[in-house]
CSV table of C-alpha atoms and ligand atoms in Angstrom, one decimal:
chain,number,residue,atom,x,y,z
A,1,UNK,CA,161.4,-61.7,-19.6
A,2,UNK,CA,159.8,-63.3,-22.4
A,3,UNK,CA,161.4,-63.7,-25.7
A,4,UNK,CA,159.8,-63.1,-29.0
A,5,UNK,CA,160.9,-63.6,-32.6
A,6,UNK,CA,162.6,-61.0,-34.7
A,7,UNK,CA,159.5,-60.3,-36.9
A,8,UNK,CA,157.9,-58.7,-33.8
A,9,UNK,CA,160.4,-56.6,-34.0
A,10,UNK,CA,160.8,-55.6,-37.5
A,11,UNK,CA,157.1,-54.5,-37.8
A,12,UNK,CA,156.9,-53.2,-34.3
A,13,UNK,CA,155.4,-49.4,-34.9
A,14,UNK,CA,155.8,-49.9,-38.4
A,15,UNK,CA,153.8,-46.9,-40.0
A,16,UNK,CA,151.9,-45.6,-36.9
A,17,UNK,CA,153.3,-41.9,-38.1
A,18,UNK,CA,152.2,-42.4,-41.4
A,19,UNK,CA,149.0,-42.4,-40.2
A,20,UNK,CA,149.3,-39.4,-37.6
A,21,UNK,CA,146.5,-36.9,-39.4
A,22,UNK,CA,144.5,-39.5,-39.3
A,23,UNK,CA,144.4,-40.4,-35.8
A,24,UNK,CA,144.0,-36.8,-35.0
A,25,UNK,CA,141.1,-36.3,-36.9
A,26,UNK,CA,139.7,-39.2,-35.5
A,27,UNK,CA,140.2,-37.5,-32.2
A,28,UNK,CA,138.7,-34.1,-33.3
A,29,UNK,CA,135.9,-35.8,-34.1
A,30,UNK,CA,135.3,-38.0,-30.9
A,31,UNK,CA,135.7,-34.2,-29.2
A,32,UNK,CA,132.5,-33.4,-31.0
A,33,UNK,CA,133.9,-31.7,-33.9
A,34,UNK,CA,132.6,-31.7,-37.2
A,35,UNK,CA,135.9,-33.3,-39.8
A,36,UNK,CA,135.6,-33.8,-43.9
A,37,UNK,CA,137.5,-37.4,-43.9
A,38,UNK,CA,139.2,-38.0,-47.5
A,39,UNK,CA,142.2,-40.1,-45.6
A,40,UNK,CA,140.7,-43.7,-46.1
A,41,UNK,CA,140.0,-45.2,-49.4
A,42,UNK,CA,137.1,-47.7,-49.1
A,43,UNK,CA,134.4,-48.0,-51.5
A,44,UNK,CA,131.3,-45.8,-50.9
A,45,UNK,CA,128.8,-48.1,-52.2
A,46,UNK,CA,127.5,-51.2,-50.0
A,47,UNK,CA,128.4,-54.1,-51.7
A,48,UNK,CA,125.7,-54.8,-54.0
A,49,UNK,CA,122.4,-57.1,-52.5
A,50,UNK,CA,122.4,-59.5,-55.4
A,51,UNK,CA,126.1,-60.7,-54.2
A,52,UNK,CA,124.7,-60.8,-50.3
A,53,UNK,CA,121.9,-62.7,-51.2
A,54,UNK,CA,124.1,-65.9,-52.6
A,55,UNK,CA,126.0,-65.3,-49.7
A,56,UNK,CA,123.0,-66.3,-47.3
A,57,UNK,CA,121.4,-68.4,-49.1
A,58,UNK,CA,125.0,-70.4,-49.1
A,59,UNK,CA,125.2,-70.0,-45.7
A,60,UNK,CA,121.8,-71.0,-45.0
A,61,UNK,CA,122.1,-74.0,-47.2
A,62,UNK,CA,125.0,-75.4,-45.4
A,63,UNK,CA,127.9,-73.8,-46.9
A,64,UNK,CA,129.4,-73.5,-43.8
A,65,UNK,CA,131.7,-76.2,-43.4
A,66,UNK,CA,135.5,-76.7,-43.9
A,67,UNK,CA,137.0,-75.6,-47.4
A,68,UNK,CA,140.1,-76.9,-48.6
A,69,UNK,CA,144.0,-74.8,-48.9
A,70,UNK,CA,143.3,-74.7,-52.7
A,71,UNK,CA,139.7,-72.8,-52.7
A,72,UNK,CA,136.5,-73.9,-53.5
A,73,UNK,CA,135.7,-76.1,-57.0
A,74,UNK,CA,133.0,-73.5,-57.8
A,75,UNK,CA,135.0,-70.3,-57.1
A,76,UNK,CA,138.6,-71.9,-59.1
A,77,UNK,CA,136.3,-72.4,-62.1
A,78,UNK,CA,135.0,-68.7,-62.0
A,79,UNK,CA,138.9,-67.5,-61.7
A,80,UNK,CA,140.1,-69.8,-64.6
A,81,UNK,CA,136.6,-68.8,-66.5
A,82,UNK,CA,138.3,-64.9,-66.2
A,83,UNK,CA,142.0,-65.3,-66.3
A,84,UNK,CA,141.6,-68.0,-69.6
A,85,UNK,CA,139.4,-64.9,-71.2
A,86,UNK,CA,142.1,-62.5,-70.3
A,87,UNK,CA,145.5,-63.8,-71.4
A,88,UNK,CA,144.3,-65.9,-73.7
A,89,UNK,CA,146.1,-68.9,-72.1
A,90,UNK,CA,144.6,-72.2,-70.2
A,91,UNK,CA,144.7,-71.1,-66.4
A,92,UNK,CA,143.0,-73.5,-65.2
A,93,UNK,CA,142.9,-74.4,-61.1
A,94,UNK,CA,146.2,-75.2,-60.3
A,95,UNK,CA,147.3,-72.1,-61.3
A,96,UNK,CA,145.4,-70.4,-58.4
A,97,UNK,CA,145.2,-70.1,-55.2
A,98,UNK,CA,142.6,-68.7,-53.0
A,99,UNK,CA,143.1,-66.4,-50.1
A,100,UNK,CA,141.4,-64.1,-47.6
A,101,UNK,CA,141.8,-60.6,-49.3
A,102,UNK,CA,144.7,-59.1,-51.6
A,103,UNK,CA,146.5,-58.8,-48.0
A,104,UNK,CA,146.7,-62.1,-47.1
A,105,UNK,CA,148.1,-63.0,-50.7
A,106,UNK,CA,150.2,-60.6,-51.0
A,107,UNK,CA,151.8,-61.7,-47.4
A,108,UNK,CA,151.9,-65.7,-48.2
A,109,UNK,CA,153.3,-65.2,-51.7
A,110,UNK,CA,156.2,-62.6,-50.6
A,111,UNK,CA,156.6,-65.4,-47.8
A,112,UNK,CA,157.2,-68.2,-50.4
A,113,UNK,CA,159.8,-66.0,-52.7
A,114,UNK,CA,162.0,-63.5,-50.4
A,115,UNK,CA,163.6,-64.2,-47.0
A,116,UNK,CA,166.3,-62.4,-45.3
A,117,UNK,CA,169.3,-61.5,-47.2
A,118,UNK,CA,167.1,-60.7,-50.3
A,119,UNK,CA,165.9,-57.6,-51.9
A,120,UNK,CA,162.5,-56.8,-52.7
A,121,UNK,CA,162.2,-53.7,-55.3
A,122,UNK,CA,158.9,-51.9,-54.5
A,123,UNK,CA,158.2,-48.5,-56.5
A,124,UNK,CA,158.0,-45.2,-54.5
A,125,UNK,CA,155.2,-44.3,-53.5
A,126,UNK,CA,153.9,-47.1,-52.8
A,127,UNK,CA,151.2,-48.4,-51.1
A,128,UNK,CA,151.1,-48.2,-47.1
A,129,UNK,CA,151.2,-52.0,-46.4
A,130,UNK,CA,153.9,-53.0,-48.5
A,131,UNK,CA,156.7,-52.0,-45.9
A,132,UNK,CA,154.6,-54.7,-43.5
A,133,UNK,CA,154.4,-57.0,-46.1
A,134,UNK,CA,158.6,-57.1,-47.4
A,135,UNK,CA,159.5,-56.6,-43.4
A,136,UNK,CA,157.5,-59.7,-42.6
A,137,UNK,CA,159.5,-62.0,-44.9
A,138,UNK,CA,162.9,-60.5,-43.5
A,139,UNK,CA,163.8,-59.2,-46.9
A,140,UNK,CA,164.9,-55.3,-47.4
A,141,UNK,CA,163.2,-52.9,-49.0
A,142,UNK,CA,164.9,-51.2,-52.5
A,143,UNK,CA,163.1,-48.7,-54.0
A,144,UNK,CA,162.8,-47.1,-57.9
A,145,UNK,CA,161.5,-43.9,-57.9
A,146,UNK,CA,157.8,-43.4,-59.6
A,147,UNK,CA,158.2,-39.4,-61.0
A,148,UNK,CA,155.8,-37.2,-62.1
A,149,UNK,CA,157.3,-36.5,-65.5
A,150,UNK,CA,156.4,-40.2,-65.9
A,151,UNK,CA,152.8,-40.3,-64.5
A,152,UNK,CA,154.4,-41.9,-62.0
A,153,UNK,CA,154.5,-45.4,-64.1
A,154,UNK,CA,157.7,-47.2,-63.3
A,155,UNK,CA,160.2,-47.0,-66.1
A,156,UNK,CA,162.0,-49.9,-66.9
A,157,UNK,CA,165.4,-48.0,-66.9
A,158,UNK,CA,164.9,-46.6,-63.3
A,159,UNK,CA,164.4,-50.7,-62.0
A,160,UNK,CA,167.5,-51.5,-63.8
A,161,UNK,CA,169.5,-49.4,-61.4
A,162,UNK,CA,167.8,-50.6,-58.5
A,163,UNK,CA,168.4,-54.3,-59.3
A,164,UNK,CA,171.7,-55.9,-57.1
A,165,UNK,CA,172.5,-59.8,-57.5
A,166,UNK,CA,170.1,-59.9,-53.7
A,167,UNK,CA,167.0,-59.1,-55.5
A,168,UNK,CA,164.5,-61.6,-55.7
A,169,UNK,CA,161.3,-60.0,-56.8
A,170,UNK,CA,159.7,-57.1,-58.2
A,171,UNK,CA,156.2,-56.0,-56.3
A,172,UNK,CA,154.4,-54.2,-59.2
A,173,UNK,CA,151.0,-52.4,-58.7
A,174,UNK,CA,149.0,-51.5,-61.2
A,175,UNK,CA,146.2,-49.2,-61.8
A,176,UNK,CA,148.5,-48.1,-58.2
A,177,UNK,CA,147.9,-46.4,-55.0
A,178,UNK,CA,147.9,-43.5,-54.3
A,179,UNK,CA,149.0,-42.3,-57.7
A,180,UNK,CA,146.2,-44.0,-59.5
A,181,UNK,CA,148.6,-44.3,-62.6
A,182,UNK,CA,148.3,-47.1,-65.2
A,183,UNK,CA,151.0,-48.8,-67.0
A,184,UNK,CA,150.8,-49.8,-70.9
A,185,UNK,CA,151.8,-52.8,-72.0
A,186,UNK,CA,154.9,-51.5,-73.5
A,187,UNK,CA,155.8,-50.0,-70.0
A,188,UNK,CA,155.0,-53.8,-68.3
A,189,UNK,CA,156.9,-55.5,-71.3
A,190,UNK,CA,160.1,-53.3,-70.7
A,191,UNK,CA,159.8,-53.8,-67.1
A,192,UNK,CA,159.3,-57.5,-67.8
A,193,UNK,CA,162.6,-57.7,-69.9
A,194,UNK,CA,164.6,-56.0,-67.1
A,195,UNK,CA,162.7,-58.6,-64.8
A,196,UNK,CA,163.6,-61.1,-67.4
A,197,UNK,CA,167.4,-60.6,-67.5
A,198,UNK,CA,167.8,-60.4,-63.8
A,199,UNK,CA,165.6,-63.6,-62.9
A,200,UNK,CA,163.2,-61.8,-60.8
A,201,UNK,CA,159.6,-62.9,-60.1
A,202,UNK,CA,157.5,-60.1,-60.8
A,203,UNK,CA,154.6,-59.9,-58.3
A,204,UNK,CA,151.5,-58.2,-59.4
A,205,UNK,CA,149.2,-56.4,-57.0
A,206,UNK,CA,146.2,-55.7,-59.2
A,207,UNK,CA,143.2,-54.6,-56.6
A,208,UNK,CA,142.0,-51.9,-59.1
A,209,UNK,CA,142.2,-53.4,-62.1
A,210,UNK,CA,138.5,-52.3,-62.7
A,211,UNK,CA,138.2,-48.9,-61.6
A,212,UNK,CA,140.6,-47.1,-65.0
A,213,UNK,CA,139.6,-44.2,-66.3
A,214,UNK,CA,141.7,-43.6,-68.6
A,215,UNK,CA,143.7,-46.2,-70.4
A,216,UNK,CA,143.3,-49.5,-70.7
A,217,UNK,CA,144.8,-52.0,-68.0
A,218,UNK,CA,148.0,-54.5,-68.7
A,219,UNK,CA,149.3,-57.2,-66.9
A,220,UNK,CA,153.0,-59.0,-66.9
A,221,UNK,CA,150.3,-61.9,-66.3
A,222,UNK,CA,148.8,-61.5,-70.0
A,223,UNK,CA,152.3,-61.5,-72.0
A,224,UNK,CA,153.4,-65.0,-72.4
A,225,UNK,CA,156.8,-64.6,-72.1
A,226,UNK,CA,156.4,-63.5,-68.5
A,227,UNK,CA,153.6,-66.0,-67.9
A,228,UNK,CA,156.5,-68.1,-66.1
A,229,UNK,CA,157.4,-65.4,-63.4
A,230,UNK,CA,154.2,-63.8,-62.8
A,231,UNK,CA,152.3,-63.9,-59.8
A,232,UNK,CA,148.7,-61.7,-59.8
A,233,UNK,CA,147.1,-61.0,-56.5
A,234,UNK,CA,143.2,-59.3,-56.3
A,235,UNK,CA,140.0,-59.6,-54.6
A,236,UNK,CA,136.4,-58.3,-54.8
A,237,UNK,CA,137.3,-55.6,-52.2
A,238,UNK,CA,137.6,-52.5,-54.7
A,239,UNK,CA,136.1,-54.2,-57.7
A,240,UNK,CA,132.9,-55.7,-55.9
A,241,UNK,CA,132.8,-52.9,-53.0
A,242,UNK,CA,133.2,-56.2,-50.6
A,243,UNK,CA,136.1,-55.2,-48.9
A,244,UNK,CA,134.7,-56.8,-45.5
A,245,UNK,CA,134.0,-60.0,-46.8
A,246,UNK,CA,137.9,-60.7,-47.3
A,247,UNK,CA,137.7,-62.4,-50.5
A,248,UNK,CA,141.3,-62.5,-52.7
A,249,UNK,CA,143.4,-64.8,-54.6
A,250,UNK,CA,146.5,-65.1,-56.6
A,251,UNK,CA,147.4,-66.6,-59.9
A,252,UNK,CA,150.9,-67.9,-61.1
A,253,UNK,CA,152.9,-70.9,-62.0
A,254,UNK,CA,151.7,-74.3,-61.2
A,255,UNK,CA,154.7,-75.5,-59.7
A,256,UNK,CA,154.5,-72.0,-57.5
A,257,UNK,CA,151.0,-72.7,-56.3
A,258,UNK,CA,151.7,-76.5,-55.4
A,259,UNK,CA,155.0,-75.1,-53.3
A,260,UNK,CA,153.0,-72.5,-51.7
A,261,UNK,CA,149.8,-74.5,-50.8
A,262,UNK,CA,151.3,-76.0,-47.6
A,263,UNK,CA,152.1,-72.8,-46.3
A,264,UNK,CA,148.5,-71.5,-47.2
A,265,UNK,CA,147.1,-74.5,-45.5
A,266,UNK,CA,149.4,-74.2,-42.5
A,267,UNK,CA,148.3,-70.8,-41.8
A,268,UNK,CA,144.3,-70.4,-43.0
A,269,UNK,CA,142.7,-74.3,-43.6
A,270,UNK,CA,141.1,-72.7,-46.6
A,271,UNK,CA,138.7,-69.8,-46.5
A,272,UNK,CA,134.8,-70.1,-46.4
A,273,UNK,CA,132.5,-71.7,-48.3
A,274,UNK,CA,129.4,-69.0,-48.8
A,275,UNK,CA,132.0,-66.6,-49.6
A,276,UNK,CA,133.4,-68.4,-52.3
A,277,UNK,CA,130.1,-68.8,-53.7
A,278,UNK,CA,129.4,-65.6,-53.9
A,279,UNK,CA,132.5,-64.2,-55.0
A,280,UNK,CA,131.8,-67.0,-58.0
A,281,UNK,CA,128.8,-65.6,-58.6
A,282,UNK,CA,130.3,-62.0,-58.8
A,283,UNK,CA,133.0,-63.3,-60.8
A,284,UNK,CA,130.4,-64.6,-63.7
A,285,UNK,CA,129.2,-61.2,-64.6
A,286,UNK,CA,130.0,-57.7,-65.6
A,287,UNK,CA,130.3,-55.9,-62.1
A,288,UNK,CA,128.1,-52.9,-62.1
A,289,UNK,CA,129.7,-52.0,-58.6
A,290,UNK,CA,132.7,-51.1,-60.6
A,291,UNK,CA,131.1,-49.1,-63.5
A,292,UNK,CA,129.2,-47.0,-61.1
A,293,UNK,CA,132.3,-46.5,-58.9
A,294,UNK,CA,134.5,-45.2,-61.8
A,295,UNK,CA,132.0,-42.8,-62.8
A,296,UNK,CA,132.0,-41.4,-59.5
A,297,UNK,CA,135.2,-41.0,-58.6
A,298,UNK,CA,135.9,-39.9,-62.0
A,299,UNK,CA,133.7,-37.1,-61.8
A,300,UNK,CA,134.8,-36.5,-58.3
A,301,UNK,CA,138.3,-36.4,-59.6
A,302,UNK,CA,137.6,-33.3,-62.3
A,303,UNK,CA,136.0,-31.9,-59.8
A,304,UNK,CA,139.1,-32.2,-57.5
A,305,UNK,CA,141.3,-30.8,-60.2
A,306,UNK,CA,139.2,-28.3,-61.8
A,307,UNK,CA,138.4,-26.6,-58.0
A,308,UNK,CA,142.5,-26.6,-57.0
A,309,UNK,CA,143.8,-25.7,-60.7
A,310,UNK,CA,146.2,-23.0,-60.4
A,311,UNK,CA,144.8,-21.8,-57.1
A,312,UNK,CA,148.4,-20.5,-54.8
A,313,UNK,CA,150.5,-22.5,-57.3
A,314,UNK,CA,148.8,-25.9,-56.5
A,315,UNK,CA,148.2,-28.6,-58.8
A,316,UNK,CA,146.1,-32.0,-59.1
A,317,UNK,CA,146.1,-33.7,-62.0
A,318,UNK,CA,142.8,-36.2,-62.6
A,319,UNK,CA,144.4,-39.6,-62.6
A,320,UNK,CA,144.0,-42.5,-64.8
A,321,UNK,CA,142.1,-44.7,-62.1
A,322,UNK,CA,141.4,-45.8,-58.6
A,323,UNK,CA,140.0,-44.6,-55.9
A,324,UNK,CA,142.1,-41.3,-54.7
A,325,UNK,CA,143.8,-38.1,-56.3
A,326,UNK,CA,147.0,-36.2,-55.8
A,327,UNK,CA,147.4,-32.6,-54.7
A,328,UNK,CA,151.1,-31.0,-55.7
A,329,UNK,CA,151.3,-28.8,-52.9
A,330,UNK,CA,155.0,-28.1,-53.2
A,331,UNK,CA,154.5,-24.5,-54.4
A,332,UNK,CA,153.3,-23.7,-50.7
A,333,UNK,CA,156.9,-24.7,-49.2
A,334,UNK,CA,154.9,-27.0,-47.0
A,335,UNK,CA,155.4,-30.7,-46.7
A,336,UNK,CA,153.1,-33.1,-47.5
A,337,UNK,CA,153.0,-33.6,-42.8
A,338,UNK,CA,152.8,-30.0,-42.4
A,339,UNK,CA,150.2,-28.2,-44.7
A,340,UNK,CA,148.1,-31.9,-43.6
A,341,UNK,CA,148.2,-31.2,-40.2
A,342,UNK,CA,147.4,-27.5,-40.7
A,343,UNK,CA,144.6,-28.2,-43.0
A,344,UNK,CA,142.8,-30.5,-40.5
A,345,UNK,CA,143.7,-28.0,-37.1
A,346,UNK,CA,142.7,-24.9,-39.4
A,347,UNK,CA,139.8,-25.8,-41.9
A,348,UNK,CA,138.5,-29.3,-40.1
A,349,UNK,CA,139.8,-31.4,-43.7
A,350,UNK,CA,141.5,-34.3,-43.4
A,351,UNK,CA,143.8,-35.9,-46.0
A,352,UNK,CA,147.0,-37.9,-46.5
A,353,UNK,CA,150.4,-36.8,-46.8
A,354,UNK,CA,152.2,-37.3,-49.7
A,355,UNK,CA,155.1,-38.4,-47.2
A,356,UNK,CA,153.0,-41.3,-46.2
A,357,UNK,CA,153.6,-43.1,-49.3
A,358,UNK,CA,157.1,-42.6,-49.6
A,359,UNK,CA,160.1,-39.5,-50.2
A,360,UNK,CA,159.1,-39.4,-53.7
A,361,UNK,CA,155.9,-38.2,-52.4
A,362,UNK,CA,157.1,-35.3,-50.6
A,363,UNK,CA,154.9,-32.1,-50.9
A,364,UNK,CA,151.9,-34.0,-52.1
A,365,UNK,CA,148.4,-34.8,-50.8
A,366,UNK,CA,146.5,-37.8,-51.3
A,367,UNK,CA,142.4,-37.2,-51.3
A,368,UNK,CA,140.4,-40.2,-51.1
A,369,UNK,CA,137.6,-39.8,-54.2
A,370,UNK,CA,135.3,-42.3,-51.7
A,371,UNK,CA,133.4,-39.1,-50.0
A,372,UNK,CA,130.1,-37.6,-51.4
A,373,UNK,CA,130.3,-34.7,-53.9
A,374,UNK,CA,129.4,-31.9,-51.8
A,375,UNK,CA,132.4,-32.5,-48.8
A,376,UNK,CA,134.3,-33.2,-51.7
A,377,UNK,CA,133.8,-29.8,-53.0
A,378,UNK,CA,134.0,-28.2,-49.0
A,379,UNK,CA,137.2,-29.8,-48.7
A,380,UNK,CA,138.8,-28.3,-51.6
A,381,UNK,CA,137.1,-25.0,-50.5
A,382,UNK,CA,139.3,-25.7,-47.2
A,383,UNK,CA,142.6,-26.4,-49.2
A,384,UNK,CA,142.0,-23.3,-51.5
A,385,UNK,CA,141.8,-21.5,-47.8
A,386,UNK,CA,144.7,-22.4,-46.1
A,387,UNK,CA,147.1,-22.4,-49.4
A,388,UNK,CA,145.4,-18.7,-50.2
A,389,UNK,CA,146.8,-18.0,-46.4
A,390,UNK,CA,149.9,-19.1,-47.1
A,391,UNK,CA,150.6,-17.2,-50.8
A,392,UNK,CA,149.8,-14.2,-48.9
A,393,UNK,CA,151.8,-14.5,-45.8
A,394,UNK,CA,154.7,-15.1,-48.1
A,395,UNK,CA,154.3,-12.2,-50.5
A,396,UNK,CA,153.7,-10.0,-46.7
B,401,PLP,C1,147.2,-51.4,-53.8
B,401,PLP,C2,146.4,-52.2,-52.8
B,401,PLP,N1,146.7,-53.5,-52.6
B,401,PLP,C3,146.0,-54.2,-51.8
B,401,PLP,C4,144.9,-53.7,-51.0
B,401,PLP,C5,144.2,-54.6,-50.0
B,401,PLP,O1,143.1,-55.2,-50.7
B,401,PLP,P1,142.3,-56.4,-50.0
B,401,PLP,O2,141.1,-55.8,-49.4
B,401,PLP,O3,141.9,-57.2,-51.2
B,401,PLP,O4,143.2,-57.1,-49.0
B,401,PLP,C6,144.6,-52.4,-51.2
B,401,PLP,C7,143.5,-51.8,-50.4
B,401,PLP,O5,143.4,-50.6,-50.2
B,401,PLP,C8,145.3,-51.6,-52.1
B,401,PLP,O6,145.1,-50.3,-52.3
């Protein structure tokens, strides 16, 4: 018998049931039926030809070679060019580091902070790949609720009581998935102080960053004071509708980026050229992929909340940004699983359980705002159905 390490095991099956109405509709449709998909949220827009266009003529012009662990002169300008303009403080290249998608960041930086014995606080609900992401590093999990009375923004007194002497770092996300809430800077500056007083690094998962609403977006990586503890991670995958093109970075302490460039280079000998120039050249302008993505799944949003207002006790309030919306289904006295499963067996519509994202998400459907108008509108026509059903078979 072979032997592997213990990370196989750790993420062995990790999440497969989160993802069970999923699967099926994806076998409902192979069988030839006809499914509304609001599960996934990618961007519905290709990513835009101005963008592809540096890309080939990069690659065409012999872009192709070898990078280096750091990123590419051309793209490191760009980033300091943005994060100098927005906190107002030099961050200049060796303050960043360049990686293959949010993911990948995410996964290295976690790497060079937590290891087993630690604690990593995450907020619940959180996003689906963060469970991956602590496992990997052989950390634990600890979670501080995200409640609706709050928006779901993290309060600064709930992380207090979830901090132990083990905990190392605080994952943050903001605008977050799947609640699309925003925190102000008041909220990020409490939670900073708590961070602060513990000695936590705060990391900073900041994918949607351009797709708010409502509100205006704050980052532990804008107020000085946590400048020192901060690590951002994005990419062009939400705000540049490039998610294929695996384009990320993070941004923190020098002395962190110096400690975790070896690891970076062990694992990826830098990421590609015509890539980097193209995410420069997105970088140097106002992305219009992001303006006409907001005022879609904006729109789609008010749709969303305006067609399920009321309807069997249901709820869905239009969120402050991203790319999905939340049904409160509880009023059914389904879960989040069941009235999912139903809902896709019954009326063909398939969304995410609330439970997918965590027990504070119990009773709750996700609905990706990535789908055209009109199967918007036919799947809430489908969810007005099925809870309809249900109100009546309970008064029966
Ligand atoms: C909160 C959050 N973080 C990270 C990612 C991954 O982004 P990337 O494509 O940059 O790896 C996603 C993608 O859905 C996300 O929602």
């Amino acid at each position: 018998m072979m032997r592997y390490a213990s990370v196989t095991d750790r993420l062995a099956g990790l999440g497969s049931d989160k993802w069970a109405v999923h699967i099926r509709a994806r076998e409902m449709k192979r069988a030839g039926h006809e499914i509304i998909e609001l599960t996934i949220g990618e961007p519905d827009i290709p990513t835009p030809t101005d963008m592809l266009d540096v890309a080939e003529h990069a690659m065409r012009t012999g872009r192709t070679g070898y990078s280096n662990g750091r990123g590419e002169p051309g793209v490191l300008a760009a980033l300091s060019a943005k994060y100098t303009a927005r906190t107002g403080r030099a961050i200049g290249p060796e303050h960043i580091l360049c990686f293959p998608g949010t993911q990948t960041a995410l996964s290295l930086v976690m790497l060079g902070l937590a290891e087993e014995g630690d604690e990593i606080i995450t907020g619940d609900p959180l996003y689906a790949t963060y469970d991956g992401v602590v496992r990997a590093t052989g950390a634990t999990r600890v979670s501080v609720p995200l409640r609706p009375e709050n928006g779901f923004r993290m309060q600064a007194a709930d992380l207090e009581k979830a901090v132990t002497p083990k905990s190392r770092v605080l994952l943050l996300n903001t605008p977050h998935n799947p609640t699309g809430a925003v925190l102000s800077a008041k909220e990020v500056a409490e939670i900073g102080e708590v961070c602060r007083r513990h000695n936590l690094w705060i990391v900073s998962d900041e994918v949607y960053e351009l797709l708010i609403f409502d509100g205006s977006f704050a980052s532990p990586l804008d107020q000085p004071e946590l400048a020192d503890r901060t690590i951002a991670v994005a990419s062009i995958s939400k705000s540049h509708a490039a998610p294929g093109f695996r384009s990320g970075w993070c941004v923190g302490p020098a002395e962190f980026t110096q400690k975790l460039l070896p690891l970076s280079e062990s694992m990826l000998f830098g990421v590609q050229p015509f890539i980097a120039d193209m995410t420069a050249y997105a970088l140097g302008q106002p992305s219009a992929a992001a303006a006409t993505m907001r005022e879609s799944y904006f729109r789609r949003a008010q749709l969303i909340s305006k067609r399920l207002d009321g309807i069997a006790g249901i709820g869905a309030d239009v969120p402050q940004a991203g790319m999905f919306i939340l049904a409160d289904i509880r009023a059914t006295g389904l879960s989040g699983n069941d009235f999912a499963m139903r809902l896709l067996e019954e009326e063909h519509v398939a969304v995410m359980p609330g439970e997918s994202f965590g027990d504070n998400l119990a009773g709750y459907l996700r609905l990706s705002l990535s789908v055209a108008d009109d199967k918007i509108d036919a799947a809430c026509a489908g969810i007005v159905r099925l809870a309809t059903r249900l109100q009546q078979r309970k008064s029966a």
